[in-house]
Every structure is written in structure tokens, then in C-alpha cells.
PDB file of C-alpha atoms in Angstrom:
ATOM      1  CA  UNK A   1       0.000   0.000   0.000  1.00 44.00           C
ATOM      2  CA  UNK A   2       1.588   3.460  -0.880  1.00 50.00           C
ATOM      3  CA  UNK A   3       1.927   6.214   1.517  1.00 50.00           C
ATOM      4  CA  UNK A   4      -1.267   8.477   1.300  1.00 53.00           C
ATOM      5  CA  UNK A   5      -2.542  11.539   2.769  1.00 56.00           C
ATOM      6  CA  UNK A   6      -4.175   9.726   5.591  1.00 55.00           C
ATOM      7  CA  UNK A   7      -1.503   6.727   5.817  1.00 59.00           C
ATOM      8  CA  UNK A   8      -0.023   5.549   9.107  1.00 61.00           C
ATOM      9  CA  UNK A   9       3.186   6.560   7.695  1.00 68.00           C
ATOM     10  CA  UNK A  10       2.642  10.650   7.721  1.00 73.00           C
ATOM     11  CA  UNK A  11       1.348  10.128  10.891  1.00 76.00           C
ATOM     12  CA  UNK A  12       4.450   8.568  12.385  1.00 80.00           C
ATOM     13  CA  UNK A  13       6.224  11.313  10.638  1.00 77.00           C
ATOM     14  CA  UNK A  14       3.979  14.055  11.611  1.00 77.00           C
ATOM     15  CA  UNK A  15       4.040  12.975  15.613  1.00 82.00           C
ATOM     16  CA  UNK A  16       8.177  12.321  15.116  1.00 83.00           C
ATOM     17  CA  UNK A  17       8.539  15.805  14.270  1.00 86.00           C
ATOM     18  CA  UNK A  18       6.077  17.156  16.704  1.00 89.00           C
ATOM     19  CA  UNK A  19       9.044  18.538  19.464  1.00 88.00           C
ATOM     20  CA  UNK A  20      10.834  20.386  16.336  1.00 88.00           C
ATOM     21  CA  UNK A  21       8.112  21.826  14.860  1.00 89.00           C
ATOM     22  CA  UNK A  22       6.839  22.852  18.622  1.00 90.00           C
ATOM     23  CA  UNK A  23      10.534  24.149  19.643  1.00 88.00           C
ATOM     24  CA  UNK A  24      11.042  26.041  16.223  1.00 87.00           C
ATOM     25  CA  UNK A  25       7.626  27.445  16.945  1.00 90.00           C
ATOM     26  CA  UNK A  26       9.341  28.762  20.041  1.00 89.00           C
ATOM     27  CA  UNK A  27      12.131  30.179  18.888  1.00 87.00           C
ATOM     28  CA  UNK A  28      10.058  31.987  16.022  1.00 88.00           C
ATOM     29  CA  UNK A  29       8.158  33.860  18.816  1.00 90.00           C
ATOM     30  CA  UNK A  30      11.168  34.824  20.586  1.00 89.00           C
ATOM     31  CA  UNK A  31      12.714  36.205  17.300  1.00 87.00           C
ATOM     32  CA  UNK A  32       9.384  38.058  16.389  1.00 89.00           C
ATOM     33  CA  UNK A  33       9.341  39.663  20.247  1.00 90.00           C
ATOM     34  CA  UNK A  34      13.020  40.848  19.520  1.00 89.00           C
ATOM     35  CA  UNK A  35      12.276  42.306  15.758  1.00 86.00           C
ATOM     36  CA  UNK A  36       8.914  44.053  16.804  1.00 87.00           C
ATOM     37  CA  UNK A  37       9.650  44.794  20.629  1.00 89.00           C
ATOM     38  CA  UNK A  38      12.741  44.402  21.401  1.00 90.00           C
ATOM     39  CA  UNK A  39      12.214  41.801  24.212  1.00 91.00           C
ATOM     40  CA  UNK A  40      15.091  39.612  24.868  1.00 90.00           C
ATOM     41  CA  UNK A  41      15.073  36.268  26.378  1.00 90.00           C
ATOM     42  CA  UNK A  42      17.527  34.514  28.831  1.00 89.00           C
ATOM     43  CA  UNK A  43      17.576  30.864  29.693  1.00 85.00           C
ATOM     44  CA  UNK A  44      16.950  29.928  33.188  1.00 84.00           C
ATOM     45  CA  UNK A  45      18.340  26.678  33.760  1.00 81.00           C
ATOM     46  CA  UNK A  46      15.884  26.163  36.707  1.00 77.00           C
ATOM     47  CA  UNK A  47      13.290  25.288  34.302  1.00 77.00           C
ATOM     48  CA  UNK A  48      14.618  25.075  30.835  1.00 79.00           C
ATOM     49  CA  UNK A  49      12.664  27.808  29.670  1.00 85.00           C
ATOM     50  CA  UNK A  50      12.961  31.207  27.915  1.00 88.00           C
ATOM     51  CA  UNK A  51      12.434  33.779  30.145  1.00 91.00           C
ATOM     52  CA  UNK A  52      12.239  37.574  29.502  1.00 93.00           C
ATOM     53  CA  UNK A  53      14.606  39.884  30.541  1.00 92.00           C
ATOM     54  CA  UNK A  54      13.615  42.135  32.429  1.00 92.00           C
ATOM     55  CA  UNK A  55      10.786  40.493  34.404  1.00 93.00           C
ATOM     56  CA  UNK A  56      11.742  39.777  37.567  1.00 93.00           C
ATOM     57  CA  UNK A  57      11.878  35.694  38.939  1.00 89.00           C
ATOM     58  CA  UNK A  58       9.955  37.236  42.240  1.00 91.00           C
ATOM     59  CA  UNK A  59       7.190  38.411  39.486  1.00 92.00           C
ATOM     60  CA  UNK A  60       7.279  34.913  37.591  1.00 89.00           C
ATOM     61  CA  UNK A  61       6.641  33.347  40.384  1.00 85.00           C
ATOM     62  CA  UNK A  62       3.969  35.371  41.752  1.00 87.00           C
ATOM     63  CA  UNK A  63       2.124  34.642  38.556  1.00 86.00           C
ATOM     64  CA  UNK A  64       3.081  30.722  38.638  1.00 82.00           C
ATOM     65  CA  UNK A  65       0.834  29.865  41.323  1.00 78.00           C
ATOM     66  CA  UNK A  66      -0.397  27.148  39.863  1.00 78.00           C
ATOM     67  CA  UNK A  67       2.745  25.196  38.991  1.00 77.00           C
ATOM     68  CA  UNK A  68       3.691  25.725  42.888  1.00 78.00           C
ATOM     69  CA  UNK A  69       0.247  24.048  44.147  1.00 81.00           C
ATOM     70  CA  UNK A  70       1.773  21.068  41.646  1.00 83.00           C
ATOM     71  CA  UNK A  71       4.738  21.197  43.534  1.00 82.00           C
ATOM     72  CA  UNK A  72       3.629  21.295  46.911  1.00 84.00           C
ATOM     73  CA  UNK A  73       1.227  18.393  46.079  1.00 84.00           C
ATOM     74  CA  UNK A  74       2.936  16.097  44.316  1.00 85.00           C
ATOM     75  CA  UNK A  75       6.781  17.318  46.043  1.00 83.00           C
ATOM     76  CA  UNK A  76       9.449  18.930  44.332  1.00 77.00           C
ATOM     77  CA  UNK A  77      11.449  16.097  43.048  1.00 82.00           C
ATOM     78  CA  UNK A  78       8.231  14.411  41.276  1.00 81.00           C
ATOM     79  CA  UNK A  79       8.197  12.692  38.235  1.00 82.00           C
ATOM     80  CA  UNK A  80       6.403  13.817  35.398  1.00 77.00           C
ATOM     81  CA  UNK A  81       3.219  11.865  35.493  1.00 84.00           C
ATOM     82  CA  UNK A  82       3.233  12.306  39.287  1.00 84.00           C
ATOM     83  CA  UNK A  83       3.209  16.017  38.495  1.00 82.00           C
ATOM     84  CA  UNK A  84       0.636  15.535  35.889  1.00 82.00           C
ATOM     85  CA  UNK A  85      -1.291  13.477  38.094  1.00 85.00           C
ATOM     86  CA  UNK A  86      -1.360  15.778  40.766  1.00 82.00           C
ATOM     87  CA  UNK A  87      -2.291  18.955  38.268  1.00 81.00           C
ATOM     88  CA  UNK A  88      -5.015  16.857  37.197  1.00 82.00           C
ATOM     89  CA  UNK A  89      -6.245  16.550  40.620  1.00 81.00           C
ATOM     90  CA  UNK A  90      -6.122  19.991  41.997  1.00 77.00           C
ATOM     91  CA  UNK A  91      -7.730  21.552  38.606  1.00 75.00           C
ATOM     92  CA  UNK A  92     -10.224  23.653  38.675  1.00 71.00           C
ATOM     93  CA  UNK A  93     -12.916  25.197  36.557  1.00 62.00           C
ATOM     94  CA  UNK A  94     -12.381  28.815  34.931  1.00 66.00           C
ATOM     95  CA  UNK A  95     -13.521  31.968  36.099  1.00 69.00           C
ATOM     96  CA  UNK A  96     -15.668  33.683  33.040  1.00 75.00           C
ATOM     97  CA  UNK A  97     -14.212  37.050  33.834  1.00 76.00           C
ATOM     98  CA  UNK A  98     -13.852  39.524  30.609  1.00 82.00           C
ATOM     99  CA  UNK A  99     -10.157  40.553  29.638  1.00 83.00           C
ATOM    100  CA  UNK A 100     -10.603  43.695  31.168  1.00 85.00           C
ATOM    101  CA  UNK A 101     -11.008  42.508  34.660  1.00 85.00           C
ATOM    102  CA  UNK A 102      -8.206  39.730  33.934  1.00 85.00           C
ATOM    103  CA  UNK A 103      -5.815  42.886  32.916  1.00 86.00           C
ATOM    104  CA  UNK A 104      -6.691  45.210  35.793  1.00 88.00           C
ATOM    105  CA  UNK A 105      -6.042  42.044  38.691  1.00 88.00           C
ATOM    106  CA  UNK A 106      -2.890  41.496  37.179  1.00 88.00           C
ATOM    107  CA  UNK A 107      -1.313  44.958  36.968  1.00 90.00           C
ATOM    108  CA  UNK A 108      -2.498  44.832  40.627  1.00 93.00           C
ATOM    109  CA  UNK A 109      -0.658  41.548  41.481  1.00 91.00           C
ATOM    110  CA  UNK A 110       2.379  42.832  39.558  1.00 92.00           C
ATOM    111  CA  UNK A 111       2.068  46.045  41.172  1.00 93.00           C
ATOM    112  CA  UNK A 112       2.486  44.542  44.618  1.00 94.00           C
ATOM    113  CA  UNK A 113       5.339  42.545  43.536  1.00 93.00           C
ATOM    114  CA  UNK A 114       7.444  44.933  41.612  1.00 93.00           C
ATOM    115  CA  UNK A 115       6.067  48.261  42.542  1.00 92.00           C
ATOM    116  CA  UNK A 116       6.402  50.411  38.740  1.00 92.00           C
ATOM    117  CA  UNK A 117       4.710  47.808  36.282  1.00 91.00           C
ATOM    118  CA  UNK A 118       5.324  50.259  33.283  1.00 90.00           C
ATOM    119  CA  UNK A 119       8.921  50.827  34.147  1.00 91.00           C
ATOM    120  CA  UNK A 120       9.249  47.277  34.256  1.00 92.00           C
ATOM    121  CA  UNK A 121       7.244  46.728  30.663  1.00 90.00           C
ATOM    122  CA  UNK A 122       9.824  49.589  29.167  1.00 90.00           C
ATOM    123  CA  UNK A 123      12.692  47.748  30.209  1.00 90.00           C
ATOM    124  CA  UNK A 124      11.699  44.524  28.860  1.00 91.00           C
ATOM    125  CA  UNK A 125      10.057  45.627  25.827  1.00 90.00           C
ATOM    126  CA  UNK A 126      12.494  48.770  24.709  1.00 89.00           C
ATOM    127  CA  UNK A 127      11.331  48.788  21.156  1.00 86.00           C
ATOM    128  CA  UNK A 128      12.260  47.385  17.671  1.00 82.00           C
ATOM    129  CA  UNK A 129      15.810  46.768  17.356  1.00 76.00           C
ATOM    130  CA  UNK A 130      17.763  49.891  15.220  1.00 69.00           C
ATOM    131  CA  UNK A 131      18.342  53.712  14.931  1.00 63.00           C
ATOM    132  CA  UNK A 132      15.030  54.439  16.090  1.00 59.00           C
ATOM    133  CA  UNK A 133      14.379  51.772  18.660  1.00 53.00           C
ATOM    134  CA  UNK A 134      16.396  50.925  22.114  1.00 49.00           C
ATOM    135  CA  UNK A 135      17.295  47.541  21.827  1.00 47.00           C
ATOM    136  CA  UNK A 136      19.597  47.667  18.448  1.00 44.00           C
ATOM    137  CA  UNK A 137      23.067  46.334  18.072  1.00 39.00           C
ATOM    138  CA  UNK A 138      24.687  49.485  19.817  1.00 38.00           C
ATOM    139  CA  UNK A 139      21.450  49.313  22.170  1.00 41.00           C
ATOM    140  CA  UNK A 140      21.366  47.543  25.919  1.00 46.00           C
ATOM    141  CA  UNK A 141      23.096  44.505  25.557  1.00 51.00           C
ATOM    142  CA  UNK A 142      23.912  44.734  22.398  1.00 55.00           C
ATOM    143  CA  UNK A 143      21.056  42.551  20.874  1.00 56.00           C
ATOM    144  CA  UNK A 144      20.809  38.776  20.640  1.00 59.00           C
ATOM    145  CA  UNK A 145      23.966  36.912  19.130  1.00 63.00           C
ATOM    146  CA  UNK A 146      23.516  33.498  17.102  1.00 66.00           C
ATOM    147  CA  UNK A 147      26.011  31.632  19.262  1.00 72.00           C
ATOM    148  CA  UNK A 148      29.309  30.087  17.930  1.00 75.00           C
ATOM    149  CA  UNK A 149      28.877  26.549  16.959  1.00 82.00           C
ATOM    150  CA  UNK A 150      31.192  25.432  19.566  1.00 84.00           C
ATOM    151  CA  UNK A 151      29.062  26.819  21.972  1.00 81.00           C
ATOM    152  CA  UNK A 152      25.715  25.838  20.598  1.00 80.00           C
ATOM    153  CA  UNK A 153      27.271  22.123  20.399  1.00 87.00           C
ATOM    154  CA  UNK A 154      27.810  22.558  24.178  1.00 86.00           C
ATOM    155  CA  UNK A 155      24.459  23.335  24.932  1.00 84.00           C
ATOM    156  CA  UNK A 156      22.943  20.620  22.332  1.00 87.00           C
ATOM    157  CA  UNK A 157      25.292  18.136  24.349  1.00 89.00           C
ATOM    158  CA  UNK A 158      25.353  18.886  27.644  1.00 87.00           C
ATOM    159  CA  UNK A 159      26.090  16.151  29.600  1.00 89.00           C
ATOM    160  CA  UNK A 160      23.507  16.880  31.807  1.00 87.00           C
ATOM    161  CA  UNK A 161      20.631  18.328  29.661  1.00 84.00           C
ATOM    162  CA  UNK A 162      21.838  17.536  26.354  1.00 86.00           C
ATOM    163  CA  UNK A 163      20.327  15.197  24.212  1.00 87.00           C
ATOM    164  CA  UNK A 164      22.670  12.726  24.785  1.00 86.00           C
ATOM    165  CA  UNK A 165      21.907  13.140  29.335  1.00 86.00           C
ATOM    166  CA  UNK A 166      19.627  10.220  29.357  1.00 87.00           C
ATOM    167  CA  UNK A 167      19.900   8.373  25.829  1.00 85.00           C
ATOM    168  CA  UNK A 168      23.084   6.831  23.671  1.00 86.00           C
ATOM    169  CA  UNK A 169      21.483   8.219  20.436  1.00 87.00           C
ATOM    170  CA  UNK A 170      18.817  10.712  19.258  1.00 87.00           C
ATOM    171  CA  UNK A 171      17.119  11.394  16.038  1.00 87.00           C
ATOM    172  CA  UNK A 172      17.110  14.306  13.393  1.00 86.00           C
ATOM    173  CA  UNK A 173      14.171  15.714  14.861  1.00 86.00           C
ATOM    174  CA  UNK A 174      15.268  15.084  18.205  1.00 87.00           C
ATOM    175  CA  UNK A 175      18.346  17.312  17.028  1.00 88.00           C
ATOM    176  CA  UNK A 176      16.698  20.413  15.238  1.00 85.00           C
ATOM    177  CA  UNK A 177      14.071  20.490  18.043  1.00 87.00           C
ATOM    178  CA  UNK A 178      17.341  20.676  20.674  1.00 86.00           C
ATOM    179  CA  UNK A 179      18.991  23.364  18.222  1.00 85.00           C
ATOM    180  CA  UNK A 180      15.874  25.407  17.832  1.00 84.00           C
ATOM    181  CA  UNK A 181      15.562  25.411  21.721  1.00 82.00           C
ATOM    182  CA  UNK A 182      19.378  26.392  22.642  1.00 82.00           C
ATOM    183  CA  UNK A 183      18.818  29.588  20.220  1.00 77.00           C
ATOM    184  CA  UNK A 184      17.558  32.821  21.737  1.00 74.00           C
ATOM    185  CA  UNK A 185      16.008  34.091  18.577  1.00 66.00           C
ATOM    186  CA  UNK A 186      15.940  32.360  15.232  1.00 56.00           C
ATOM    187  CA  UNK A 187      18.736  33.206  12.831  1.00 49.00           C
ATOM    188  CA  UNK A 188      16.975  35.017   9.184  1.00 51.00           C
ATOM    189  CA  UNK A 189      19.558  34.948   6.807  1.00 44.00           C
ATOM    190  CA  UNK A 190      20.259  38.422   5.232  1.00 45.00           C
ATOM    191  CA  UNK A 191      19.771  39.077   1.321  1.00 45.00           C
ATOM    192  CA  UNK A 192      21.654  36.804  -0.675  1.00 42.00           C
ATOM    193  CA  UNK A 193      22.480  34.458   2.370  1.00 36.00           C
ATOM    194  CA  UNK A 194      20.921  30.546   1.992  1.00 35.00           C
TER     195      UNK A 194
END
């Protein structure tokens, strides 16, 4: 039987791919945040993930209330499906508030963590990167830097978060999903470049 638009195969292919297409995804919105706002990311090893600059951890975790009830049910050093178990468990039903109520009880919350909420916003969001924006190669920081390869390889193959921590081999997918996550924005190649 060939390989159709509905065959077994695609799907396999389809779900193989899933963590690339998910962490390329990723780094597309943190490119677009840079280009349009200027937000930059930093990686927090804590949690693997792509935090923004700017935003306090005391804020972050004000706002990640529900990832500490997690924690405190199913105990820090859970395993995933204990985790997801325990999420599962402690879930709760949706408020139907409208955005604008959602908006003003979070500048509140932020407000009592952080004090100026706009002063924070500027900082993290300075504007488009360039000669009329604040967040431009001669901007703060510089602006985000594809890394060297030797240092990207480091991160791909860290010895204890690398793809290669927990498993003798990986996969091509496995590999552009690991190199789309160890970028803080995507590289666009400039006019002429492949």
C-alpha cells in the first residue's frame, strides 16, 4: 500500500517531528518579540525555559501559582506523570471574567510585587531593534547573538541536559528540536544568504 494523505506513515512522521516543529515554533516567537519589541530572552536553567529579561523571577513566580500548588502536592522532586497526576487533581474550573477585569487584577498583582509595572514593561520591551528603537546592536546589551557553533554544540550536548543526558542516540528531529531550543532568537539569513 503506498503512503497516502491519511496513511499511518505521515502520521508517524507528523508525531516524530512534533518537538521540532513545537521548539522552532518557540524560537520563532522569541525572534518576532526581539524584531517588533525588542524583548530579549535569557535561559533559566531552573526550568529550561525562555524567560524575559527584564521580568523579575519574584514576578514569575507570583504569577506561577499554579505550577507551585503542583509542587507542593505532588513534592518537588516528582516525576512527570506524578506532576501531571497531581495537576489533574487539583484543577479547577475557569472563572468567566472579561479581559478587562483579567488585565486590571494582574497589573495589581504585579504592582504589589514589583512596585512600577510600566517601568518594568519599558525595560523589557524597549522597542524594535535599530536607529530608532532601544534595543539595536549598539542598544542595551547589544542585541541577541547566534552563538558560535562550539558553543551551541555545548548546549545541544550537555552532559547533563543535552540530548545525549539520558539516551546513547537521538534522532534528526530530536536534534533540530534541541537546536531550535538552545537559540535565543531564530537566525533570518540576510539578502543573498541561503
Amino acid at each position: 500500500m503506498a503512503s497516502g494523505a491519511g496513511s499511518p506513515t505521515r502520521g508517524q512522521d507528523l508525531h516524530r517531528h512534533a518537538s521540532a516543529a513545537d521548539a522552532y515554533f518557540k524560537a520563532r516567537v522569541r525572534s518576532l518579540t526581539y524584531s517588533r519589541f525588542g524583548v530579549r530572552r535569557e535561559h533559566v536553567e531552573r526550568t529550561g525555559a525562555w524567560e524575559v529579561r527584564g521580568v523579575p523571577a519574584e514576578l514569575r513566580d507570583a504569577f506561577s501559582l499554579r505550577a507551585a500548588l503542583v509542587d507542593e502536592k505532588a513534592g518537588a522532586d516528582a516525576s512527570r506523570t506524578e506532576k501531571q497526576a497531581a495537576s489533574m487533581a487539583t484543577k479547577r474550573d475557569k472563572a468567566d471574567v472579561d479581559a478587562t477585569t483579567m488585565r486590571d487584577s494582574w497589573r495589581e498583582r504585579a504592582e504589589a510585587v514589583v512596585g512600577d509595572v510600566d517601568a518594568m514593561v519599558a525595560a523589557a520591551a524597549p522597542g524594535p531593534p535599530g536607529p530608532d528603537g532601544g534595543a539595536g546592536v549598539g542598544g542595551p546589551g547589544g542585541g541577541p547573538r547566534i552563538p558560535p557553533p562550539a558553543d551551541l554544540a555545548a548546549a545541544v550536548f550537555d552532559p547533563k541536559t543535552g540530548l545525549t543526558a539520558s539516551e546513547k542516540t537521538f534522532t534528526r528531529a530530536q536534534l533540530l528540536a534541541a537546536v531550535a531550543n538552545a537559540l535565543e532568537v531564530r537566525h533570518r539569513p540576510g539578502p543573498g544568504q541561503p
